Short mmCIF file of C-alpha atoms in Angstrom, two decimals:
data_model
loop_
_atom_site.label_atom_id
_atom_site.label_comp_id
_atom_site.label_asym_id
_atom_site.label_seq_id
_atom_site.Cartn_x
_atom_site.Cartn_y
_atom_site.Cartn_z
CA MET A 1 3.88 20.73 10.64
CA HIS A 2 5.18 19.14 13.96
CA ASP A 3 8.23 20.00 15.73
CA VAL A 4 9.82 16.27 14.65
CA PRO A 5 13.96 15.99 15.82
CA PHE A 6 16.33 15.25 13.32
CA TRP A 7 17.27 11.94 15.43
CA LEU A 8 13.52 10.56 15.25
CA TRP A 9 14.19 10.59 11.12
CA ILE A 10 17.68 8.65 12.08
CA VAL A 11 16.01 6.31 14.17
CA PHE A 12 13.30 5.60 11.41
CA VAL A 13 15.90 5.44 8.76
CA VAL A 14 17.71 3.01 10.65
CA ILE A 15 15.31 0.94 11.66
CA VAL A 16 13.32 0.41 8.27
CA VAL A 17 17.15 -0.69 6.68
CA VAL A 18 17.78 -3.20 9.23
CA SER A 19 14.23 -4.57 9.10
CA LEU A 20 14.78 -4.70 5.60
CA ALA A 21 18.34 -6.29 5.47
CA ILE A 22 16.43 -8.80 8.29
CA ASP A 23 14.29 -9.69 6.00
CA LEU A 24 16.39 -10.21 3.13
CA PHE A 25 18.20 -12.49 5.11
CA ALA A 26 15.52 -14.83 6.61
CA HIS A 27 14.60 -15.34 2.98
CA ARG A 28 17.93 -15.41 1.16
CA SER A 29 16.92 -18.76 -0.16
CA ALA A 30 13.69 -19.07 -2.63
CA HIS A 31 10.61 -21.26 -0.78
CA VAL A 32 6.96 -20.93 -0.53
CA ILE A 33 5.93 -18.96 2.42
CA ASP A 34 3.03 -20.45 4.46
CA PHE A 35 0.52 -19.23 6.71
CA ARG A 36 1.76 -19.34 9.91
CA GLU A 37 5.31 -17.92 8.80
CA ALA A 38 3.61 -14.61 6.90
CA ALA A 39 1.85 -14.74 10.31
CA ALA A 40 4.38 -14.27 12.60
CA TRP A 41 6.27 -11.69 9.89
CA SER A 42 3.18 -9.86 9.51
CA ALA A 43 2.50 -9.65 13.66
CA GLY A 44 6.08 -8.33 13.45
CA TRP A 45 5.33 -5.77 10.89
CA ILE A 46 2.55 -4.56 12.88
CA GLY A 47 4.23 -4.75 16.54
CA LEU A 48 6.55 -2.37 14.64
CA ALA A 49 4.62 -0.25 13.40
CA ILE A 50 2.69 -0.10 16.56
CA VAL A 51 5.99 0.55 18.80
CA PHE A 52 7.12 3.21 16.54
CA GLY A 53 3.98 5.11 16.93
CA GLY A 54 4.21 5.10 20.92
CA VAL A 55 7.31 7.00 20.31
CA VAL A 56 5.92 9.03 17.90
CA PHE A 57 3.49 9.73 20.74
CA LEU A 58 5.98 10.45 23.21
CA VAL A 59 8.50 12.67 21.38
CA VAL A 60 6.44 14.74 19.04
CA GLY A 61 3.40 15.17 20.93
CA THR A 62 -0.27 13.66 21.12
CA ASP A 63 -1.95 15.09 18.02
CA ALA A 64 1.31 13.64 16.17
CA GLY A 65 0.48 10.55 17.44
CA VAL A 66 -3.28 10.28 16.65
CA GLU A 67 -2.16 11.37 12.87
CA TYR A 68 0.27 8.61 12.88
CA THR A 69 -2.01 6.22 13.60
CA THR A 70 -5.31 7.46 11.81
CA ALA A 71 -2.74 7.48 8.29
CA TRP A 72 -0.92 3.86 9.06
CA LEU A 73 -4.53 2.41 9.59
CA LEU A 74 -5.59 4.75 6.60
CA GLU A 75 -2.88 3.22 3.99
CA LYS A 76 -3.27 -0.53 5.94
CA SER A 77 -6.74 -0.36 5.06
CA LEU A 78 -6.13 0.80 1.25
CA SER A 79 -3.30 -1.40 0.75
CA VAL A 80 -5.84 -4.83 1.14
CA ASP A 81 -7.00 -3.32 -2.33
CA ASN A 82 -2.95 -3.95 -3.63
CA LEU A 83 -3.21 -7.48 -2.49
CA PHE A 84 -5.51 -8.31 -4.87
CA VAL A 85 -3.69 -7.17 -7.76
CA PHE A 86 -1.14 -9.08 -6.41
CA ALA A 87 -2.96 -12.15 -7.07
CA LEU A 88 -3.79 -11.13 -10.20
CA ILE A 89 -0.28 -10.65 -11.31
CA PHE A 90 1.10 -13.62 -10.42
CA SER A 91 -1.71 -15.39 -11.35
CA TYR A 92 -1.17 -13.57 -15.14
CA PHE A 93 2.78 -14.42 -15.29
CA GLN A 94 1.78 -17.85 -13.54
CA VAL A 95 4.70 -16.77 -10.78
CA PRO A 96 5.94 -19.74 -8.88
CA ARG A 97 4.95 -19.30 -5.54
CA ALA A 98 9.13 -19.81 -4.32
CA TYR A 99 10.29 -16.46 -6.33
CA GLN A 100 6.83 -14.85 -4.97
CA HIS A 101 8.52 -12.99 -1.92
CA ARG A 102 11.61 -11.79 -3.84
CA VAL A 103 9.54 -10.21 -6.39
CA LEU A 104 7.47 -8.29 -3.24
CA PHE A 105 10.60 -7.33 -2.13
CA LEU A 106 12.24 -5.46 -4.85
CA GLY A 107 8.28 -4.00 -5.13
CA VAL A 108 8.21 -2.47 -1.41
CA LEU A 109 12.38 -0.93 -2.34
CA GLY A 110 10.24 0.80 -5.29
CA ALA A 111 6.89 1.64 -3.72
CA LEU A 112 9.21 3.48 -0.54
CA VAL A 113 11.11 5.76 -2.81
CA PHE A 114 8.08 6.33 -5.43
CA ARG A 115 5.66 6.92 -2.63
CA GLY A 116 8.40 8.77 -0.89
CA LEU A 117 8.51 11.26 -3.83
CA PHE A 118 4.48 11.71 -4.74
CA LEU A 119 4.36 12.73 -0.89
CA ALA A 120 7.25 14.98 -0.64
CA ALA A 121 5.76 16.53 -4.45
CA GLY A 122 2.39 16.51 -2.66
CA VAL A 123 3.23 18.34 0.58
CA ALA A 124 4.70 21.06 -0.90
CA VAL A 125 1.96 21.55 -3.60
CA VAL A 126 -0.60 21.70 -0.59
CA SER A 127 1.60 24.02 1.15
CA ARG A 128 1.43 26.42 -1.57
CA PHE A 129 -1.88 25.84 -3.14
CA THR A 130 -4.55 24.82 -0.66
CA ALA A 131 -7.50 24.69 -3.00
CA VAL A 132 -5.62 21.71 -4.89
CA LEU A 133 -7.42 19.79 -1.76
CA TYR A 134 -10.65 20.02 -3.30
CA VAL A 135 -9.30 18.57 -6.75
CA PHE A 136 -7.84 15.56 -4.14
CA ALA A 137 -11.75 15.43 -2.44
CA ALA A 138 -13.11 14.72 -6.28
CA ILE A 139 -10.15 11.70 -6.89
CA LEU A 140 -11.68 10.29 -4.19
CA PHE A 141 -15.27 10.80 -4.51
CA TRP A 142 -14.59 9.69 -7.94
CA SER A 143 -12.97 6.27 -6.35
CA THR A 144 -15.79 5.79 -4.31
CA TYR A 145 -18.12 5.95 -7.32
CA LYS A 146 -16.44 3.49 -9.28
CA ILE A 147 -15.41 1.13 -5.96
CA LEU A 148 -19.82 1.46 -4.92
CA LYS A 149 -20.94 0.76 -8.59
CA GLY A 150 -18.73 -1.75 -9.46
CA GLU A 151 -16.81 -0.16 -11.79
CA GLU A 152 -13.03 -0.25 -10.27
CA GLU A 153 -10.53 -0.07 -13.78
CA SER A 154 -9.24 -3.63 -14.32
CA PHE A 155 -5.72 -3.57 -14.07
CA ASP A 156 -4.27 -6.03 -17.11
CA PRO A 157 -0.42 -6.58 -16.12
CA GLY A 158 0.60 -7.48 -19.30
CA LYS A 159 -0.59 -4.13 -20.90
CA SER A 160 1.07 -1.91 -18.01
CA ILE A 161 2.89 0.86 -19.43
CA ALA A 162 6.06 -0.24 -17.10
CA VAL A 163 6.01 -3.95 -19.07
CA ARG A 164 5.31 -2.74 -22.17
CA LEU A 165 8.29 -0.51 -22.16
CA LEU A 166 10.70 -3.46 -20.17
CA ARG A 167 10.07 -5.41 -23.36
CA LYS A 168 10.97 -2.45 -26.00
CA VAL A 169 14.35 -1.78 -23.64
CA VAL A 170 15.31 -5.42 -23.63
CA PRO A 171 14.39 -8.60 -24.55
CA VAL A 172 12.14 -10.99 -21.96
CA ARG A 173 12.32 -14.49 -22.43
CA ASP A 174 8.89 -16.52 -21.59
CA GLU A 175 10.59 -19.02 -19.29
CA TYR A 176 11.15 -18.85 -15.67
CA ALA A 177 15.72 -19.37 -15.07
CA GLY A 178 15.00 -19.94 -11.25
CA PRO A 179 15.02 -16.59 -8.71
CA HIS A 180 17.14 -15.01 -11.70
CA PHE A 181 16.25 -11.46 -13.51
CA PHE A 182 18.65 -12.19 -16.25
CA VAL A 183 20.06 -15.29 -18.18
CA LYS A 184 22.51 -15.32 -20.91
CA GLU A 185 20.96 -16.88 -24.55
CA ALA A 186 23.41 -16.84 -27.29
CA GLY A 187 26.01 -14.67 -25.86
CA LYS A 188 23.26 -11.99 -24.71
CA ARG A 189 21.73 -10.85 -22.10
CA VAL A 190 17.58 -11.32 -21.83
CA ALA A 191 15.38 -10.61 -18.87
CA THR A 192 13.15 -13.03 -17.48
CA PRO A 193 9.49 -13.18 -16.64
CA LEU A 194 10.48 -12.40 -13.29
CA LEU A 195 11.82 -9.08 -13.74
CA ALA A 196 8.36 -8.19 -15.73
CA VAL A 197 6.69 -9.14 -12.96
CA VAL A 198 8.88 -6.72 -11.03
CA ALA A 199 7.34 -3.68 -13.01
CA ALA A 200 4.32 -4.97 -13.05
CA ILE A 201 4.18 -4.51 -9.50
CA GLU A 202 5.65 -1.21 -9.82
CA ALA A 203 3.19 -0.33 -12.08
CA ALA A 204 0.23 -1.28 -10.07
CA ASP A 205 1.51 0.79 -7.04
CA LEU A 206 1.79 4.06 -9.21
CA VAL A 207 -2.12 3.72 -9.75
CA PHE A 208 -2.47 2.99 -6.38
CA ALA A 209 -0.40 5.85 -5.17
CA VAL A 210 -3.74 8.03 -7.37
CA ASP A 211 -5.94 7.38 -4.24
CA SER A 212 -3.65 6.55 -1.43
CA VAL A 213 -1.35 9.99 -1.79
CA PRO A 214 -4.55 12.29 -1.53
CA ALA A 215 -6.00 10.18 1.20
CA VAL A 216 -3.25 10.25 3.33
CA LEU A 217 -2.60 13.97 2.71
CA ALA A 218 -6.22 14.72 4.73
CA VAL A 219 -4.80 13.42 7.43
CA SER A 220 -1.75 14.77 7.85
CA SER A 221 0.31 17.42 5.97
CA ASP A 222 3.94 16.81 7.92
CA VAL A 223 6.04 15.00 5.64
CA PHE A 224 7.34 13.27 8.12
CA ILE A 225 3.88 11.63 9.69
CA VAL A 226 2.71 10.88 6.59
CA TYR A 227 5.68 8.97 5.17
CA THR A 228 6.67 7.14 7.97
CA SER A 229 2.70 5.76 8.38
CA ASN A 230 3.21 4.89 4.35
CA ALA A 231 6.32 3.24 4.87
CA PHE A 232 5.05 0.87 7.90
CA ALA A 233 2.15 0.50 5.81
CA ILE A 234 4.48 -0.73 2.78
CA LEU A 235 6.96 -2.93 5.03
CA GLY A 236 3.75 -5.43 6.10
CA LEU A 237 2.66 -5.45 2.75
CA ARG A 238 4.51 -8.29 1.68
CA ALA A 239 3.64 -11.05 5.13
CA LEU A 240 -0.01 -10.03 4.67
CA TYR A 241 -0.33 -10.43 1.30
CA PHE A 242 1.03 -14.36 2.08
CA MET A 243 -1.21 -14.45 5.22
CA LEU A 244 -4.50 -13.54 3.16
CA ALA A 245 -3.68 -15.17 -0.21
CA GLY A 246 -6.29 -17.47 -0.02
CA LEU A 247 -8.92 -15.62 2.03
CA LEU A 248 -9.18 -12.33 0.44
CA ASP A 249 -11.95 -13.25 -2.08
CA ARG A 250 -13.88 -13.74 1.66
CA PHE A 251 -13.69 -9.99 2.50
CA HIS A 252 -16.27 -9.23 -0.07
CA TYR A 253 -17.96 -6.39 2.14
CA LEU A 254 -14.60 -4.72 2.35
CA SER A 255 -14.72 -2.67 -0.46
CA VAL A 256 -17.82 -1.39 0.29
CA GLY A 257 -15.92 -0.71 3.09
CA LEU A 258 -13.14 0.86 1.58
CA ALA A 259 -15.61 2.68 -0.54
CA LEU A 260 -17.31 4.70 2.53
CA ILE A 261 -13.69 5.50 3.76
CA LEU A 262 -12.66 7.09 0.53
CA GLY A 263 -15.66 8.63 0.50
CA PHE A 264 -15.32 10.41 4.59
CA ILE A 265 -11.52 11.23 3.79
CA GLY A 266 -12.95 13.45 0.58
CA VAL A 267 -15.24 14.98 2.81
CA LYS A 268 -12.91 15.32 5.42
CA LEU A 269 -10.49 17.45 2.84
CA VAL A 270 -13.44 18.83 1.44
CA LEU A 271 -14.04 21.07 5.01
CA GLN A 272 -10.05 21.14 5.66
CA ALA A 273 -9.92 23.36 2.21
CA THR A 274 -13.14 25.18 3.09
CA HIS A 275 -11.84 26.06 6.61
CA GLU A 276 -8.43 27.50 5.11
CA THR A 277 -9.65 29.27 1.79
CA VAL A 278 -13.28 30.48 2.41
CA SER A 279 -13.87 30.75 6.47
CA THR A 280 -12.08 29.72 9.29
CA ALA A 281 -16.22 29.04 10.57
CA VAL A 282 -16.37 25.87 8.88
CA PRO A 283 -15.72 22.80 11.12
CA GLU A 284 -12.90 20.26 10.30
CA ILE A 285 -12.72 16.49 11.53
CA PRO A 286 -10.53 15.93 13.62
CA SER A 287 -8.28 13.45 13.23
CA LEU A 288 -9.40 11.39 16.72
CA VAL A 289 -12.70 11.32 14.35
CA SER A 290 -11.30 9.96 11.36
CA LEU A 291 -9.27 7.07 13.28
CA ALA A 292 -12.34 5.96 15.17
CA VAL A 293 -14.50 6.05 11.84
CA ILE A 294 -11.76 3.75 9.89
CA VAL A 295 -11.73 1.64 12.98
CA VAL A 296 -15.43 1.01 12.80
CA VAL A 297 -15.75 0.98 9.11
CA LEU A 298 -13.02 -1.62 8.87
CA ALA A 299 -14.79 -3.97 11.82
CA VAL A 300 -18.39 -4.01 10.44
CA SER A 301 -17.14 -4.56 6.59
CA ILE A 302 -14.84 -7.42 7.59
CA THR A 303 -17.65 -8.50 10.15
CA VAL A 304 -20.58 -9.00 7.94
CA SER A 305 -18.16 -10.47 5.31
CA VAL A 306 -17.84 -13.12 7.91
CA LEU A 307 -20.87 -13.71 8.81
CA ARG A 308 -22.57 -13.31 5.26
CA PRO A 309 -20.19 -15.38 2.76
CA PRO A 310 -20.46 -14.87 -0.68
CA ALA A 311 -23.58 -16.51 -2.31
CA GLU A 312 -20.75 -19.08 -4.15
CA GLN A 313 -19.30 -20.25 -0.68
CA ASP A 314 -22.39 -20.25 0.78
CA LYS A 315 -23.58 -23.17 -1.27
CA ASN A 316 -20.75 -25.20 -1.50
CA ALA A 317 -20.61 -25.18 2.54
#
């Protein structure tokens, strides 16, 4: 655990609240977000995460700074899978492009809360039962296997538990009603499909937390590091989605890269658990090495994707 001053927690909370307020104000009216606007917002979120990382380096120390950077980059890379699911959900529910940011904004708020709870629980469990790291490693190895074998579990937005529960709690109409989540019909309050989309987004994040939480806990067991890195990665998801919405299929080797990263993090967890529970003679993988591996794997997978486009694109070129 790092010695994090309380005022830095306050600074983090203020940054997140102010950033979300600015984002909400800037998008108070529903509109289609084009590539240029999305790129500007994405650059802003990335810049904010990097500046905060610099503060962590200066205030908490080099080790904490490296862990934060590694965890943030890891979460940022794993979040690419979320973008594919966002696209699937929007397509399934036929969400008008002008309302997609509103949905993702609420999805981010929910993700910040749920990830905070999961990460806090994960840190508490790991601090008491170090052997649970073997379980986390097994989860990551299984995810690696499924990705490499092309056996990733498909996500059906309409059949997600959250959407089914929502339909049992409140009637959901078939048509959208602008940016509204509820309308009145025959004197009764009913939900619009937009609320079902939010429920599907939240359900998807819970699914991805299964990989995300064990992965980031392999980098650090400090609550401040794991949560702030997760938060800044999540905050930039919306802008990243709108920037890459039409380009996701081009990065077809990125899934392989993510599988390799998950496998590497799994090995790191095994070594870490063995070092702490069996023998200190077992080496651990330093965070700086983890950071280097993540950067190299991402760079190679993106470069290869660009240089060797999918067969269909190659024929159409």
